[in-house]
Tab-separated table of C-alpha atoms in Angstrom:
chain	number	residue	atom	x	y	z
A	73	UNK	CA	87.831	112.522	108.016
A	74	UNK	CA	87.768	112.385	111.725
A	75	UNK	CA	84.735	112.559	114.066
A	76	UNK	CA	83.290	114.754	111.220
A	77	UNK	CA	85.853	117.041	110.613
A	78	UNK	CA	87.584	117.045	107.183
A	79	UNK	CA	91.526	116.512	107.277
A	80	UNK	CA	93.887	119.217	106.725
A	81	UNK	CA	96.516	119.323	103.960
A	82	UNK	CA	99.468	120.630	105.405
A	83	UNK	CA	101.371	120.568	102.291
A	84	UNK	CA	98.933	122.451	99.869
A	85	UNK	CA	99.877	125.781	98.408
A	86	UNK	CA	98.896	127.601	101.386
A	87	UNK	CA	101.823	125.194	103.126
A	88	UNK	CA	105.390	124.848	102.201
A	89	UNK	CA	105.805	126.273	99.141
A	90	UNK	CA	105.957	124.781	95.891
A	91	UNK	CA	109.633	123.793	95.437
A	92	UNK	CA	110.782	120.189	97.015
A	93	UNK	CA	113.160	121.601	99.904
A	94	UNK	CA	116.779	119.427	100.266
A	95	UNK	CA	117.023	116.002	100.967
A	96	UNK	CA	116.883	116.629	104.948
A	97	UNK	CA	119.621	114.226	107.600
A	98	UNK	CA	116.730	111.804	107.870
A	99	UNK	CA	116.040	111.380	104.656
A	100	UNK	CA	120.031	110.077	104.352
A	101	UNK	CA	119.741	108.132	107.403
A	102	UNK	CA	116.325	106.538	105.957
A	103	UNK	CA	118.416	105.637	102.995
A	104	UNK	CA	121.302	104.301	104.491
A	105	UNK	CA	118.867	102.137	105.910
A	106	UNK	CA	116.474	100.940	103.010
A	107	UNK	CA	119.675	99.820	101.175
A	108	UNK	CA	121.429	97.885	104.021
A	109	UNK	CA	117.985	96.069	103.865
A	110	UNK	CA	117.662	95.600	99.933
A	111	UNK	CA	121.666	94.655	100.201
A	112	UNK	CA	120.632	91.575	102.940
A	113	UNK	CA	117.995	90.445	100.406
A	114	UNK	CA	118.576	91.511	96.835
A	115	UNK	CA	116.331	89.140	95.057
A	116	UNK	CA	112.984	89.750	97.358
A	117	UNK	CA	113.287	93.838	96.793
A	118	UNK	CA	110.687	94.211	93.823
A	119	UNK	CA	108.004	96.704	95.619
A	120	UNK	CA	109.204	99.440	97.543
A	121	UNK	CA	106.159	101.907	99.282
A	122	UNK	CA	106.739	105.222	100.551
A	123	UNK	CA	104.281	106.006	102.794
A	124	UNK	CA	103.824	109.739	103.384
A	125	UNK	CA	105.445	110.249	99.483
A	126	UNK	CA	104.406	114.538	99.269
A	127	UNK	CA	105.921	115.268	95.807
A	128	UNK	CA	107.915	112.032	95.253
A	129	UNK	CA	111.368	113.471	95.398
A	130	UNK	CA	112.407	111.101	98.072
A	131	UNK	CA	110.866	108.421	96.264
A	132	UNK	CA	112.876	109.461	92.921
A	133	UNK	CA	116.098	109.502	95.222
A	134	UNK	CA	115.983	106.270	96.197
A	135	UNK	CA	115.369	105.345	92.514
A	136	UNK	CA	118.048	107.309	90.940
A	137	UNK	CA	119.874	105.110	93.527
A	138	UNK	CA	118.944	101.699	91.925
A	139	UNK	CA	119.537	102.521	88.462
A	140	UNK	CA	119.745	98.965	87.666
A	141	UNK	CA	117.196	97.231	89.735
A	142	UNK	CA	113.816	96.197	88.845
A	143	UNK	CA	111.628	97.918	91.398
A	144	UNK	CA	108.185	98.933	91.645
A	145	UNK	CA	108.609	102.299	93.099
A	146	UNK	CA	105.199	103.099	94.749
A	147	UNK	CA	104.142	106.142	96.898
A	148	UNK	CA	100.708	107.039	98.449
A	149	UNK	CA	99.770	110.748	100.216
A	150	UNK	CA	96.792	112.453	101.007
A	151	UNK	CA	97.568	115.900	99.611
A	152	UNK	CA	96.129	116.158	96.262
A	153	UNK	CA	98.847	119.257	95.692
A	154	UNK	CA	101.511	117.012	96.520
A	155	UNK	CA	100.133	114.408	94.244
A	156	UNK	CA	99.780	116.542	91.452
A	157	UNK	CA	103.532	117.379	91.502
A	158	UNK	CA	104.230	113.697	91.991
A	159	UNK	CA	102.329	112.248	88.546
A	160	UNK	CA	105.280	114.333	86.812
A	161	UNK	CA	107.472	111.634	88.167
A	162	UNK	CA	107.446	107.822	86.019
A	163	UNK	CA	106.642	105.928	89.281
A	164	UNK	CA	103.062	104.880	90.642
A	165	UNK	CA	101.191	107.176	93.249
A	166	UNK	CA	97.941	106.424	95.224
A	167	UNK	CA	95.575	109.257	97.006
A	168	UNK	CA	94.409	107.909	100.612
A	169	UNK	CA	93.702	108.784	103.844
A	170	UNK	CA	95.968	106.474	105.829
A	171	UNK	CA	92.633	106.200	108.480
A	172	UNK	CA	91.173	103.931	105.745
A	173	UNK	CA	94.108	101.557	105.492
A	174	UNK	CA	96.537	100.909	102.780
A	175	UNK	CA	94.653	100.422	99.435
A	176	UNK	CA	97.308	97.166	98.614
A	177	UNK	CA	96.980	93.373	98.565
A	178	UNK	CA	98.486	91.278	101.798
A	179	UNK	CA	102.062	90.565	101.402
A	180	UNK	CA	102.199	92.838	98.108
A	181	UNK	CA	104.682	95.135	99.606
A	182	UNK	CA	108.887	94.503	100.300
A	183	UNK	CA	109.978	97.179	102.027
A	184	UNK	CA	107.859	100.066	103.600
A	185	UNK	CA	109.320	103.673	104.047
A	186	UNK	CA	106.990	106.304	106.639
A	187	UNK	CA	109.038	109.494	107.076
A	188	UNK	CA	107.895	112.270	109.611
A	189	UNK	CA	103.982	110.087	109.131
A	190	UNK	CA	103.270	108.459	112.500
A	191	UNK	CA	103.480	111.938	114.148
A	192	UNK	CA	100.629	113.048	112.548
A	193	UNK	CA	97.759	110.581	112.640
A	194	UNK	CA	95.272	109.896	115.635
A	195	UNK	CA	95.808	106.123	115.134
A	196	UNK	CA	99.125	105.517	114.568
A	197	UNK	CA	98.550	101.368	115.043
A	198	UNK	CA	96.376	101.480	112.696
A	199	UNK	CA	99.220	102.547	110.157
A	200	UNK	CA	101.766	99.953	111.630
A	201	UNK	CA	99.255	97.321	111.448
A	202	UNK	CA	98.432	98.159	107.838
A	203	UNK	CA	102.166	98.407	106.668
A	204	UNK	CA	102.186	94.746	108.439
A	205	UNK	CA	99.498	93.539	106.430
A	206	UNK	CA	101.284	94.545	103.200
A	207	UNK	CA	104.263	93.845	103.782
A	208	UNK	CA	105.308	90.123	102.935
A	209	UNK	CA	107.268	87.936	106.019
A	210	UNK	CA	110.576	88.619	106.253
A	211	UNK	CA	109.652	92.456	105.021
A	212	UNK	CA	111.141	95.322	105.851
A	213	UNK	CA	109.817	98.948	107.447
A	214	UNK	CA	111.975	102.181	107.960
A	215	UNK	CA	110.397	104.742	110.088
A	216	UNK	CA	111.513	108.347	110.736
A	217	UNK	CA	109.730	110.671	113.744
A	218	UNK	CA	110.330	113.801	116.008
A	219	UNK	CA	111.959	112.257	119.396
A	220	UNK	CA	109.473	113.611	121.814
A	221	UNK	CA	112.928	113.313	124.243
A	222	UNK	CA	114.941	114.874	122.408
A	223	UNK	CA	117.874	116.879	124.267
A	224	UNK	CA	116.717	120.574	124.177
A	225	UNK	CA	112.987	119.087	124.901
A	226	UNK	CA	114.915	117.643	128.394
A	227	UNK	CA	115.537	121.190	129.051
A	228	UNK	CA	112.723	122.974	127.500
A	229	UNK	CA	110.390	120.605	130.122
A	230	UNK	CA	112.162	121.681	132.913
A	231	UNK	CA	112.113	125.301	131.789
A	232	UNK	CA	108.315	125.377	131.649
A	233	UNK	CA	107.914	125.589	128.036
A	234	UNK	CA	106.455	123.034	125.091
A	235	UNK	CA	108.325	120.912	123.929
A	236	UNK	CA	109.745	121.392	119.624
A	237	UNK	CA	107.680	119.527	117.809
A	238	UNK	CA	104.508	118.846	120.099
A	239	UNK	CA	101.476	121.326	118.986
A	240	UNK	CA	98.960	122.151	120.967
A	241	UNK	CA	97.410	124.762	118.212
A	242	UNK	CA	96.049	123.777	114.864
A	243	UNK	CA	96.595	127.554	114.313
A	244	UNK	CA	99.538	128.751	115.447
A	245	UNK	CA	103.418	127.462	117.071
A	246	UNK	CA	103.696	130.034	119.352
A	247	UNK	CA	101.495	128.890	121.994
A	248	UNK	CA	103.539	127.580	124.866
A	249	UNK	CA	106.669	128.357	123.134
A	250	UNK	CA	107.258	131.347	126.495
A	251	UNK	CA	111.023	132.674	125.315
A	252	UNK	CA	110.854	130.748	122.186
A	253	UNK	CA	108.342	132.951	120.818
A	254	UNK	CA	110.484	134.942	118.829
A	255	UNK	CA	111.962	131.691	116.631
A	256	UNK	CA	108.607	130.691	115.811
A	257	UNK	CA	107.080	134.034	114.015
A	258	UNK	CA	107.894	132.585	110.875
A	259	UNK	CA	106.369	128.778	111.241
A	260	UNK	CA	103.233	127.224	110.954
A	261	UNK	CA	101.519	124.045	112.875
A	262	UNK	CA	102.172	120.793	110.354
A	263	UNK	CA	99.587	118.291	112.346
A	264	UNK	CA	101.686	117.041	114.865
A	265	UNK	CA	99.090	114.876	116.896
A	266	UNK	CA	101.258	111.759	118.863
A	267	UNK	CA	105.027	112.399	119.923
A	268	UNK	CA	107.066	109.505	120.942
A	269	UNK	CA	110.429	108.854	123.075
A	270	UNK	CA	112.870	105.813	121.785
A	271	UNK	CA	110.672	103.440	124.473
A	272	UNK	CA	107.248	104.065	122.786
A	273	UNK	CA	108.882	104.237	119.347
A	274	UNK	CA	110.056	100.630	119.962
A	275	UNK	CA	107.214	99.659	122.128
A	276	UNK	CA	104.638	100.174	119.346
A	277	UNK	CA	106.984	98.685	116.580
A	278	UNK	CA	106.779	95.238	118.706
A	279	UNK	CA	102.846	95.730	119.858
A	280	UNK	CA	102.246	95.450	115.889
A	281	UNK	CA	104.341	92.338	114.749
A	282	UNK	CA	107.623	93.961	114.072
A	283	UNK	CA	110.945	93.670	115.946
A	284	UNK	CA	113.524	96.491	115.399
A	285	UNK	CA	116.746	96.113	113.910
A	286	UNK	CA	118.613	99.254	113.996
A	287	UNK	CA	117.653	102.501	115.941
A	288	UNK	CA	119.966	105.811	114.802
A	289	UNK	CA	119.392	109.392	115.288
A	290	UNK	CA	119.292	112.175	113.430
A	291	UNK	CA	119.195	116.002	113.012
A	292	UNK	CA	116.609	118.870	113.240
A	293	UNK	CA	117.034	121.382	110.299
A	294	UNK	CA	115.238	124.002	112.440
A	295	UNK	CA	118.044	124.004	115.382
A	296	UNK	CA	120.035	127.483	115.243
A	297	UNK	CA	123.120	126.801	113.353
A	298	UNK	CA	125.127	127.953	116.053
A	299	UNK	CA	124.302	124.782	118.276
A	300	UNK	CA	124.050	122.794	115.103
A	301	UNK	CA	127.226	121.024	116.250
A	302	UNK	CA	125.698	119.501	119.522
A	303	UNK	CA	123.028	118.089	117.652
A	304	UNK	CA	125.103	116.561	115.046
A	305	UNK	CA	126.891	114.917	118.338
A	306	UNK	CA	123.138	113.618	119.885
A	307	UNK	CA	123.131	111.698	116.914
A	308	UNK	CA	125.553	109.324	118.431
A	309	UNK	CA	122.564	108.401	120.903
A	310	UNK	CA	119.469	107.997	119.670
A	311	UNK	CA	117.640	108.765	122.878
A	312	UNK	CA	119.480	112.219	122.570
A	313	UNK	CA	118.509	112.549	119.056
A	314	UNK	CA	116.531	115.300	117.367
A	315	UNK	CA	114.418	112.302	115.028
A	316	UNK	CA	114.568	108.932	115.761
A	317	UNK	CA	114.726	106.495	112.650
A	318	UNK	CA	114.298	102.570	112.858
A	319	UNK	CA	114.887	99.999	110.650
A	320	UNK	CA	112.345	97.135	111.498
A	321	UNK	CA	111.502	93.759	109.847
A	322	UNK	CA	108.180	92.616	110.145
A	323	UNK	CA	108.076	88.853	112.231
């Protein structure tokens, strides 16, 4: 809850749907990540969170990955819909409201996953401090957000219009959107409260006791496919980049 008013859930049956949409670029690129980190220190990988976990698919990705590994496979959300699909899955899930903290010991936690999360809270330190607290020295995080910078946004600022991504309307995506209007008939608001550039990504990362190891970028599902190309080739600079993702280790 925040200054009295109750939190939405996005991702109830009013939201996306019931069926667990495709695993999306940053979900690969989060992946690639995670196991470059588990590779660097095989032995110390025995918890793995995933903050943000919806319906657990990603979670059971990165399972079906590690076959052979011994790995507490943990996720926590606050939609109870989500949740409800999730408890199908033979892994351990947690109901919170990330405002309250992680409900885990210090040091409990090896590796922390928060994909398309730090976008939507009001205190987005809070979370980064809390996944610092769990995680034990030497730990890793992997963060995926929206790049507040990314290279239609460049335009769309100078064009007069909002920015993809940043919501100014709890109600609707077409406020601001001026020519856009038209692509976003069909969408709905998801939360989005903070936005960040590569800088403030970073920035924040250090601010809360980690230092970043590897920045890439990744792709927007929602660009046209016609100019699906030239995002595909922003990816090669992460400041260009649709979604940022960072692979951080906690000092």
């Amino acid at each position: 809850m925040l200054c009295g008013v109750p939190l939405i859930d996005y991702y109830g049956p009013q939201g996306w749907g019931s069926q667990s949409p495709p695993l999306r670029q940053r979900q690969h690129v989060a992946t690639d990540l995670i196991f470059a980190a588990m590779a660097a220190d095989p032995a110390a990988q025995t918890a793995i969170l995933d903050v943000g976990c919806g319906d657990g698919s990603f979670l059971a990705h990165l399972a079906s990955s590690a076959p052979d590994r011994d790995i507490r496979w943990i996720g926590v959300d606050y939609s109870e819909h989500q949740l409800a699909r999730a408890a199908e899955l033979p892994y351990e899930f947690h109901r919170c409201d990330l405002g309250d903290g992680l409900p885990f010991p210090d040091t409990s936690i090896d590796l922390v996953h928060a994909g398309e999360v730090l976008e939507h809270l009001y205190d987005p330190d809070h979370l980064l401090e809390e996944c610092a607290r769990v995680l034990r020295p030497g730990g890793h995080l992997v963060i995926t957000t929206p790049n507040l910078q990314a290279w239609y946004n460049r335009a769309l600022f100078l064009a007069g219009v909002q920015p993809i991504f940043y919501e100014t309307s709890s109600r609707s995506t077409e406020v601001g959107a001026g020519p856009l209007r038209r692509l976003k008939t069909d969408t709905i608001p998801v939360g989005h409260l903070r936005l960040f550039n590569r800088t403030a990504l970073l920035d924040l990362l250090r601010r809360e006791g980690f230092e970043p190891v590897t920045l890439r970028g990744a792709g927007f599902h929602g660009v046209p496919s016609s100019m699906a190309w030239l995002d595909a080739a922003m990816c090669r600079r992460p400041s260009l980049a649709s979604i940022l993702v960072v692979l951080a280790v906690k000092r």
